[in-house]
């Protein structure tokens, strides 16, 4: 269970799903289902094109909006990119950075992830920095080495103030969209290692306040045991965040 001072975050990553109209309809359904939850930060990350509609549908609610990616420059000749200030202007408070789909399908490197984290924080956003090993890396016994390298690449060189704005999501690649969830013990082992690495980089106080989310096939029926782990401070949810009923059930894991 998340330590005092680490308010849990449940964030939904909608990936390439939902038009503006579909986003607004889902969020009108979600709002009343979670309106009584004030001890969890609730976030939805729609595709860029649906962010404005989502922000409008959520105005005055306890559900926050985030982007799924950003570019590190604020503006310029970067066709197809979207910047932190652009997301902030639409009402985003959060942004996912370095999701494994971006790393694997779009060639995002640890260096690019770091630059995006810096840009997100400069724009006033809270980045969700994603790390995680592939199945081959886990089977080769390299999980902690790989995740440690990603943490070093992403968080190394950030200031203590920058660290306060950021959360980490541990998402084993083999668990994303596959229905294969990490066991609570597997998640806790990596979360504890991430916190230890963060302590080496930024000191015990910063690491102790860092929120570390688990992602990878989180569902209403497995969230409770994951959230019971000492170093699990929330969840990044893909498929189960697309329906109001299942996402609300995850947000309300305490029952
Ligand atoms: C994700 O997209 O970050 C994710 C964890 O997806 P899923 O919950 O569908 O595995």
Tab-separated table of C-alpha atoms and ligand atoms in Angstrom:
chain	number	residue	atom	x	y	z
A	1	UNK	CA	0.000	0.000	0.000
A	2	UNK	CA	1.171	3.428	-0.917
A	3	UNK	CA	2.994	5.166	1.944
A	4	UNK	CA	1.447	8.300	3.507
A	5	UNK	CA	2.289	11.264	1.309
A	6	UNK	CA	2.194	9.195	-1.858
A	7	UNK	CA	-1.376	9.796	-3.068
A	8	UNK	CA	-2.272	6.946	-5.427
A	9	UNK	CA	-2.646	7.698	-9.142
A	10	UNK	CA	-4.883	5.664	-11.439
A	11	UNK	CA	-4.291	6.738	-15.046
A	12	UNK	CA	-6.003	5.467	-18.177
A	13	UNK	CA	-4.031	5.293	-21.421
A	14	UNK	CA	-6.555	5.178	-24.245
A	15	UNK	CA	-3.903	4.684	-26.974
A	16	UNK	CA	-5.386	5.081	-30.497
A	17	UNK	CA	-9.002	4.685	-29.384
A	18	UNK	CA	-11.982	7.060	-29.251
A	19	UNK	CA	-13.069	10.024	-31.317
A	20	UNK	CA	-13.983	13.266	-29.546
A	21	UNK	CA	-17.656	12.261	-29.424
A	22	UNK	CA	-16.820	8.809	-28.052
A	23	UNK	CA	-14.477	10.318	-25.453
A	24	UNK	CA	-17.108	12.790	-24.247
A	25	UNK	CA	-19.760	10.064	-23.993
A	26	UNK	CA	-17.481	7.740	-22.000
A	27	UNK	CA	-16.442	10.524	-19.617
A	28	UNK	CA	-20.036	11.622	-18.991
A	29	UNK	CA	-20.609	8.023	-17.914
A	30	UNK	CA	-17.402	7.905	-15.809
A	31	UNK	CA	-17.876	11.145	-13.846
A	32	UNK	CA	-20.668	10.090	-11.487
A	33	UNK	CA	-19.089	6.655	-10.959
A	34	UNK	CA	-15.947	8.191	-9.386
A	35	UNK	CA	-17.175	11.558	-8.077
A	36	UNK	CA	-16.944	10.406	-4.446
A	37	UNK	CA	-13.263	9.350	-4.700
A	38	UNK	CA	-10.954	12.065	-3.377
A	39	UNK	CA	-8.016	10.035	-2.085
A	40	UNK	CA	-6.896	8.960	-5.567
A	41	UNK	CA	-5.654	11.081	-8.470
A	42	UNK	CA	-7.741	9.969	-11.454
A	43	UNK	CA	-6.354	10.671	-14.934
A	44	UNK	CA	-7.449	9.832	-18.482
A	45	UNK	CA	-5.130	10.191	-21.471
A	46	UNK	CA	-7.128	10.336	-24.720
A	47	UNK	CA	-5.622	10.724	-28.204
A	48	UNK	CA	-4.566	14.320	-28.949
A	49	UNK	CA	-7.662	14.986	-31.064
A	50	UNK	CA	-10.032	14.110	-28.210
A	51	UNK	CA	-8.265	16.069	-25.446
A	52	UNK	CA	-10.307	19.266	-25.841
A	53	UNK	CA	-13.598	17.355	-25.766
A	54	UNK	CA	-12.394	15.325	-22.785
A	55	UNK	CA	-11.367	18.443	-20.855
A	56	UNK	CA	-14.761	19.995	-21.561
A	57	UNK	CA	-16.614	16.857	-20.466
A	58	UNK	CA	-14.574	16.742	-17.239
A	59	UNK	CA	-14.734	20.447	-16.317
A	60	UNK	CA	-15.280	20.822	-12.572
A	61	UNK	CA	-14.798	17.096	-11.911
A	62	UNK	CA	-12.171	15.134	-9.960
A	63	UNK	CA	-10.893	13.472	-13.158
A	64	UNK	CA	-7.811	15.012	-14.777
A	65	UNK	CA	-6.698	14.883	-18.406
A	66	UNK	CA	-3.307	13.947	-19.848
A	67	UNK	CA	-1.605	13.494	-23.196
A	68	UNK	CA	0.016	10.261	-24.381
A	69	UNK	CA	3.230	11.844	-25.665
A	70	UNK	CA	4.796	15.229	-26.411
A	71	UNK	CA	7.769	16.655	-28.269
A	72	UNK	CA	10.559	18.366	-26.364
A	73	UNK	CA	10.549	21.594	-28.379
A	74	UNK	CA	7.761	24.104	-27.692
A	75	UNK	CA	7.318	25.011	-31.349
A	76	UNK	CA	9.141	24.867	-34.663
A	77	UNK	CA	9.446	22.929	-37.907
A	78	UNK	CA	8.590	19.497	-36.455
A	79	UNK	CA	5.740	18.213	-38.604
A	80	UNK	CA	3.260	16.067	-36.767
A	81	UNK	CA	4.521	16.802	-33.269
A	82	UNK	CA	2.654	18.320	-30.307
A	83	UNK	CA	4.364	20.266	-27.515
A	84	UNK	CA	3.934	20.540	-23.757
A	85	UNK	CA	2.538	24.098	-23.823
A	86	UNK	CA	-0.014	22.965	-26.431
A	87	UNK	CA	-1.182	20.159	-24.142
A	88	UNK	CA	-1.262	22.448	-21.115
A	89	UNK	CA	-3.356	24.994	-23.011
A	90	UNK	CA	-6.003	22.326	-23.640
A	91	UNK	CA	-6.255	21.586	-19.929
A	92	UNK	CA	-3.827	18.673	-19.617
A	93	UNK	CA	-2.142	18.267	-16.241
A	94	UNK	CA	-0.339	15.018	-17.131
A	95	UNK	CA	1.470	13.367	-20.020
A	96	UNK	CA	2.683	9.795	-20.595
A	97	UNK	CA	6.343	9.700	-21.671
A	98	UNK	CA	8.359	6.769	-23.027
A	99	UNK	CA	5.540	4.224	-23.239
A	100	UNK	CA	6.948	0.923	-24.500
A	101	UNK	CA	4.864	1.225	-27.672
A	102	UNK	CA	6.642	4.501	-28.409
A	103	UNK	CA	10.004	2.945	-27.617
A	104	UNK	CA	9.376	-0.205	-29.693
A	105	UNK	CA	7.272	1.076	-32.604
A	106	UNK	CA	8.589	4.628	-32.926
A	107	UNK	CA	12.229	4.219	-31.913
A	108	UNK	CA	12.133	6.351	-28.778
A	109	UNK	CA	15.448	6.221	-26.906
A	110	UNK	CA	16.269	6.793	-23.230
A	111	UNK	CA	17.752	10.163	-24.262
A	112	UNK	CA	14.544	11.208	-26.032
A	113	UNK	CA	12.529	10.136	-22.983
A	114	UNK	CA	14.732	12.304	-20.760
A	115	UNK	CA	14.328	15.346	-23.015
A	116	UNK	CA	10.565	14.850	-23.071
A	117	UNK	CA	10.412	14.617	-19.274
A	118	UNK	CA	12.307	17.903	-18.934
A	119	UNK	CA	10.012	19.571	-21.495
A	120	UNK	CA	6.848	18.244	-19.848
A	121	UNK	CA	7.864	19.568	-16.431
A	122	UNK	CA	8.853	22.930	-17.947
A	123	UNK	CA	5.350	23.157	-19.424
A	124	UNK	CA	3.800	22.582	-16.002
A	125	UNK	CA	2.748	18.998	-16.737
A	126	UNK	CA	3.320	15.939	-14.544
A	127	UNK	CA	4.988	13.275	-16.686
A	128	UNK	CA	4.341	9.557	-16.243
A	129	UNK	CA	7.749	8.116	-17.163
A	130	UNK	CA	7.366	4.536	-18.405
A	131	UNK	CA	9.974	1.787	-18.055
A	132	UNK	CA	9.843	-1.981	-18.415
A	133	UNK	CA	11.578	-5.060	-19.745
A	134	UNK	CA	10.651	-7.336	-22.647
A	135	UNK	CA	9.901	-11.023	-22.169
A	136	UNK	CA	13.327	-11.951	-23.595
A	137	UNK	CA	15.039	-9.620	-21.127
A	138	UNK	CA	13.060	-11.081	-18.197
A	139	UNK	CA	13.812	-14.642	-19.266
A	140	UNK	CA	17.498	-13.760	-19.530
A	141	UNK	CA	17.413	-12.525	-15.911
A	142	UNK	CA	18.074	-8.949	-17.019
A	143	UNK	CA	14.932	-7.220	-15.700
A	144	UNK	CA	16.559	-5.130	-12.979
A	145	UNK	CA	19.527	-4.219	-15.170
A	146	UNK	CA	17.270	-3.054	-18.036
A	147	UNK	CA	14.870	-1.133	-15.823
A	148	UNK	CA	17.792	0.366	-13.891
A	149	UNK	CA	19.312	1.621	-17.142
A	150	UNK	CA	15.993	3.118	-18.232
A	151	UNK	CA	15.577	4.836	-14.853
A	152	UNK	CA	19.111	6.229	-15.026
A	153	UNK	CA	18.517	7.472	-18.586
A	154	UNK	CA	15.157	9.029	-17.790
A	155	UNK	CA	15.708	10.480	-14.328
A	156	UNK	CA	19.465	11.028	-14.151
A	157	UNK	CA	20.303	14.729	-14.105
A	158	UNK	CA	16.842	15.892	-13.036
A	159	UNK	CA	16.698	18.210	-10.020
A	160	UNK	CA	14.849	17.392	-6.806
A	161	UNK	CA	12.154	19.901	-7.781
A	162	UNK	CA	11.751	18.266	-11.185
A	163	UNK	CA	11.498	14.846	-9.517
A	164	UNK	CA	8.599	16.074	-7.368
A	165	UNK	CA	6.529	16.630	-10.510
A	166	UNK	CA	7.099	13.221	-12.054
A	167	UNK	CA	5.719	9.738	-11.505
A	168	UNK	CA	7.205	6.484	-12.835
A	169	UNK	CA	5.207	3.636	-14.386
A	170	UNK	CA	6.719	0.155	-14.360
A	171	UNK	CA	5.173	-1.623	-17.320
A	172	UNK	CA	6.645	-5.016	-18.224
A	173	UNK	CA	6.305	-5.154	-22.006
A	174	UNK	CA	5.153	-8.788	-21.866
A	175	UNK	CA	2.183	-7.759	-19.694
A	176	UNK	CA	0.879	-4.890	-21.832
A	177	UNK	CA	-2.289	-5.779	-23.707
A	178	UNK	CA	-1.596	-9.495	-23.301
A	179	UNK	CA	-3.801	-10.338	-20.321
A	180	UNK	CA	-0.636	-11.596	-18.544
A	181	UNK	CA	-0.330	-9.507	-15.415
A	182	UNK	CA	2.837	-9.483	-13.323
A	183	UNK	CA	2.332	-11.196	-9.981
A	184	UNK	CA	2.195	-8.789	-7.037
A	185	UNK	CA	5.615	-10.132	-5.957
A	186	UNK	CA	7.124	-9.550	-9.418
A	187	UNK	CA	5.745	-6.008	-9.460
A	188	UNK	CA	6.932	-5.264	-5.920
A	189	UNK	CA	10.455	-6.528	-6.638
A	190	UNK	CA	10.879	-4.140	-9.558
A	191	UNK	CA	9.113	-1.218	-7.860
A	192	UNK	CA	11.422	-1.545	-4.846
A	193	UNK	CA	14.448	-1.658	-7.175
A	194	UNK	CA	13.229	1.476	-8.981
A	195	UNK	CA	12.857	3.284	-5.654
A	196	UNK	CA	16.336	2.164	-4.629
A	197	UNK	CA	17.791	3.404	-7.947
A	198	UNK	CA	15.947	6.707	-7.532
A	199	UNK	CA	17.452	6.995	-4.037
A	200	UNK	CA	20.951	6.530	-5.456
A	201	UNK	CA	20.287	9.247	-8.021
A	202	UNK	CA	18.311	11.744	-5.935
A	203	UNK	CA	18.495	10.786	-2.260
A	204	UNK	CA	16.191	8.910	0.078
A	205	UNK	CA	13.680	11.727	0.643
A	206	UNK	CA	12.987	12.260	-3.068
A	207	UNK	CA	12.817	8.507	-3.705
A	208	UNK	CA	10.516	8.001	-0.726
A	209	UNK	CA	8.051	10.527	-2.140
A	210	UNK	CA	8.230	9.169	-5.712
A	211	UNK	CA	5.013	7.523	-6.904
A	212	UNK	CA	5.576	4.353	-8.894
A	213	UNK	CA	2.607	2.983	-10.864
A	214	UNK	CA	2.258	-0.547	-12.184
A	215	UNK	CA	0.970	-1.088	-15.741
A	216	UNK	CA	0.255	-4.238	-17.720
A	217	UNK	CA	-3.176	-5.900	-17.931
A	218	UNK	CA	-4.510	-4.229	-14.779
A	219	UNK	CA	-8.199	-5.176	-14.410
A	220	UNK	CA	-10.859	-4.771	-11.715
A	221	UNK	CA	-10.148	-8.304	-10.461
A	222	UNK	CA	-6.360	-7.943	-10.014
A	223	UNK	CA	-5.905	-4.296	-9.003
A	224	UNK	CA	-6.489	-4.826	-5.282
A	225	UNK	CA	-3.624	-7.279	-4.744
A	226	UNK	CA	-1.263	-5.130	-6.818
A	227	UNK	CA	-2.214	-2.009	-4.845
A	228	UNK	CA	-1.576	-3.885	-1.597
A	229	UNK	CA	2.172	-3.961	-2.362
A	230	UNK	CA	4.311	-1.538	-0.396
A	231	UNK	CA	5.906	0.186	-3.384
A	232	UNK	CA	2.921	0.144	-5.763
A	233	UNK	CA	1.414	3.637	-5.725
A	234	UNK	CA	-1.088	3.362	-8.535
A	235	UNK	CA	-1.766	1.915	-11.956
A	236	UNK	CA	-1.424	2.843	-15.605
A	237	UNK	CA	-4.325	1.104	-17.320
A	238	UNK	CA	-4.750	0.464	-21.048
A	239	UNK	CA	-7.604	-1.765	-22.226
A	240	UNK	CA	-9.641	-1.641	-19.026
A	241	UNK	CA	-9.622	2.189	-19.052
A	242	UNK	CA	-11.733	2.353	-22.204
A	243	UNK	CA	-15.041	1.508	-20.515
A	244	UNK	CA	-16.406	3.648	-17.692
A	245	UNK	CA	-17.533	0.651	-15.657
A	246	UNK	CA	-14.181	-1.185	-15.617
A	247	UNK	CA	-12.094	1.971	-15.165
A	248	UNK	CA	-14.311	3.131	-12.288
A	249	UNK	CA	-14.014	-0.296	-10.668
A	250	UNK	CA	-10.213	0.015	-10.799
A	251	UNK	CA	-10.310	3.558	-9.378
A	252	UNK	CA	-12.538	2.193	-6.583
A	253	UNK	CA	-10.310	-0.791	-5.807
A	254	UNK	CA	-10.644	-0.200	-2.077
A	255	UNK	CA	-14.308	-1.157	-2.452
B	1	LIG	C1	-0.755	0.454	-21.270
B	1	LIG	O1	-1.149	0.746	-22.373
B	1	LIG	O2	0.025	1.213	-20.686
B	1	LIG	C2	-1.221	-0.788	-20.652
B	1	LIG	C3	-0.747	-1.117	-19.478
B	1	LIG	O3	-2.146	-1.526	-21.347
B	1	LIG	P1	-3.025	-2.768	-20.799
B	1	LIG	O4	-3.612	-2.338	-19.478
B	1	LIG	O5	-4.083	-2.977	-21.842
B	1	LIG	O6	-2.098	-3.931	-20.652
